[in-house]
Amino acid sequence: MSELIVNGSADADAVVIGGKAATLATLVRLGFDVPPFFSLTAGAFTDRGLRDEVSATLDVHLEEIGPGPFAVRSSGREEDGADHSHAGQFLSLLEVEAAEIPTAAFQVWQSGAAETLQAYRASRGLDAGDHRPAVLIQQLVRARTAGVAFSADPVSGRRDRIVVSAVAGLGDRLVGGEESGDDYVLDRRTGRVLSAPDEGVLSDDDLTALTDLVIRVEDARGGPQDIEWAFEGERLFLLQARPITTLLREVPVEDTTLTLFDNSNIIESYPGLVSPLTYSFAQYVYARVYPMFLSLLGVGDTTIRTHRATFDNLLGRIDGRVYYNLINWYRLIALLPGFSVNRSHMETMMGVSEPLPVAIADALAPQRARGWAACREYLRMGWAAGGLVREAIRLPRTIRAFYGRLDKALETDAAEIAAMPLTALAAEYRRVEAELLDRWDAPLVNDFLCMMAFGASRKLLQRWGGDTGLALHNEVMIGQGDIISAEPAQRITRMGALAAGNEALITALELGDGSALSDHEALRHEVEAYIARFGDRCTQELKLESITLDQDPRPLLAAIAAAARMRRSIARHSENGDPVAELFPGRPFRRVIARRVLAIAKARVRDRENLRFQRTRVFGHARRIFLAMGRQFHAHGVLDDPRDIFFLSVPEVLGAVEGFGIGDDLAALAAGRKAEMAVAETRPDPPERIEVNGAAVNLTLAPSAPSTGGNDRVRSGTACCAGKVRAPARVVHDPRSESLKPGEVLVARFTDPGWIALFTNASAIVVERGSLLSHSAIVARELGLPCVVGIKGVTEWIANGETIEVDGTTGTVRKTDD
């Protein structure tokens, strides 16, 4: 009898109880949670059914494994083997009551004689013979959810992935192919969910438990496993385990190198999808410019050369979006004089929304200098400080020289560029690169001094004047009428006044009909002058693929029409009175210091914005060069469309002209990248911060958690322009295709100069990203609009049409019940 009925945990040979039961018995002995079972060997049956002696003791064995119902399953000798799984070839029956066990067991045993099994074995070159199986009687799990899990991806063959399929209730419909179920893919090393259904049957805790189970089973069995499982409540049962029989890839060498990508401080410059051409151009600019910056701050040439690879990898492009490579930025900051004795302060220079994790920062940072090493570090700081003082003294001259080089470098006009052949276009690009990128001194020095002066002046006024001091600081810093970022708003308001009251003209401008300007000479001259000066300013102006105003003036015409209807006047920046004297009555020393510090900071902020406009001119010149090259590539049959050049990188474009390129089929290369970007456009933006273990090429983005919007009624950010407005909100993602009704509150993730048409219609501005010196703050101040920036998740928290109250003095945004 012992050879006819075998207890579940007994150490029996697979020849006797079959492969499935033998595997489960081993797993039970190893401590896995397998539902209680026993096996009926193939010898327990005759052609009429169970042997009498087996039937006589069956009830005793059923009582030992617990109350029914039961699962009655096959366990063939070669079933669940490493070479041939025999999956689906035998019968399995569920929900079987105790009285039905003899009949059900006989049916399962008889399935071993089915023609389908014989065909399966013949197709694999296996012998025919009698392969009626042993039968496994197991207590049925009352499954909340059940399914299968693979410790490697059986389709792609990847060994660093875990694949799970699940259904609600019992898993027989999934295993039998009657139901597709929910599919999950997880990173094997971290357990991170890489893909999942929107509303799947498995929770995060379920997936964590399954990941642990399938890895433990693989370790126990010595190879990749395909398991069946079921949750009864929160208890996870292992129902079956067999080797994965499909061909798998080699196990990748473990790589724990960490890379952190963060876009919190770059998204205003490069929002959304960015073309390969723009990304490669920006990457090249960063790699050329920042070695000069470190040199100006006293870092030696040998050290800079040693970190060449770091400069080349300051940016990353993830799913078509631009990110900072945060760890490489930290490495550069750690090179600065004084870092080892003033680490916490210098870390704030990175300007990201959350700092580097302490463990990572500790691993990257040099040890704190002590003794003579500290003395040497302070000497380096003194030398660097002296150099900065020298640069600050001669900064006006440096800026004038930079403007001279810039004007000379950009003297080739659009018509001349359009008439150049490819070799001349490549030479023009190289000329601008040599004259500007290697001598980008004025913007670098001014930006650094601006950061220091702005932060120091703000802290000083807050310390001496509290909230009133901060308000004065805001007024002085972003209320400057001579900042070039404010000039477009001034000009558009002036042009709106010229069109005001002429309904036919306003309607034509709203429709983008520039021909209507022919009968309005003063307005036409203003528009032409605006485009001549700001033709390169547009939505996402630092993207080479962006359509500029000189190519399509309709956004400008719409902004003029909006200004005409709103009839808003530009906020006046009064020079009357002395707010510093009013803030510090009877304190002459503080007045003198405050005025001097504010004057320095104000000048640096002004020059920062004005120099950034010059950066826009450089990008505009590069845009014209590459567009001309695209037209020539198209004319020569190299590209299918002139604008396909934006799907190539700068080295690929120049290599095709100068001869160092690899491969000739640029059209196919551009087509492949265009398809990739089209797919990326359908996906939501990746998270603000992304962690990559190992090579960046292995990054797979986890699905974004659906946002609930939040139930809080009030959120706070950075107050940028005083005033309080209560009005309906309009959440805008793309100013090129979305509009704002007059008087609505503009709510956006970020803004740039191309948003000016919407600003003109807005009653207030709320922005998810940004700072006191962002474009949103400066233009809002110029238009006198209450403005709050830096409210994380605001575009998901606020719904279109919802009435909100924006307080630009306190920096709060409140949902109202209106």
Short mmCIF file of C-alpha atoms in Angstrom, two decimals, residues 271 273-279 539-548 551 623 627 643 646 677 736:
data_model
loop_
_atom_site.label_atom_id
_atom_site.label_comp_id
_atom_site.label_asym_id
_atom_site.label_seq_id
_atom_site.Cartn_x
_atom_site.Cartn_y
_atom_site.Cartn_z
CA PRO A 271 10.51 70.91 -21.42
CA LEU A 273 10.30 65.83 -25.71
CA VAL A 274 13.64 67.03 -27.03
CA SER A 275 15.01 66.06 -30.44
CA PRO A 276 18.32 64.18 -30.77
CA LEU A 277 19.83 67.23 -32.52
CA THR A 278 18.90 69.61 -29.71
CA TYR A 279 20.07 67.17 -27.05
CA THR A 539 7.72 78.40 -27.15
CA GLN A 540 10.57 76.13 -26.04
CA GLU A 541 13.09 78.48 -27.65
CA LEU A 542 16.18 76.42 -26.76
CA LYS A 543 14.91 73.48 -28.79
CA LEU A 544 16.35 73.63 -32.29
CA GLU A 545 13.20 72.00 -33.65
CA SER A 546 10.91 74.73 -32.31
CA ILE A 547 9.06 76.94 -34.81
CA THR A 548 10.20 80.53 -34.32
CA GLN A 551 8.77 81.28 -39.39
CA ARG A 623 18.81 76.52 -35.79
CA LEU A 627 17.60 73.88 -41.09
CA ARG A 643 13.12 68.66 -40.78
CA PHE A 646 16.36 67.14 -36.02
CA MET A 677 9.79 59.84 -30.31
CA ARG A 736 0.57 76.30 -29.13
#
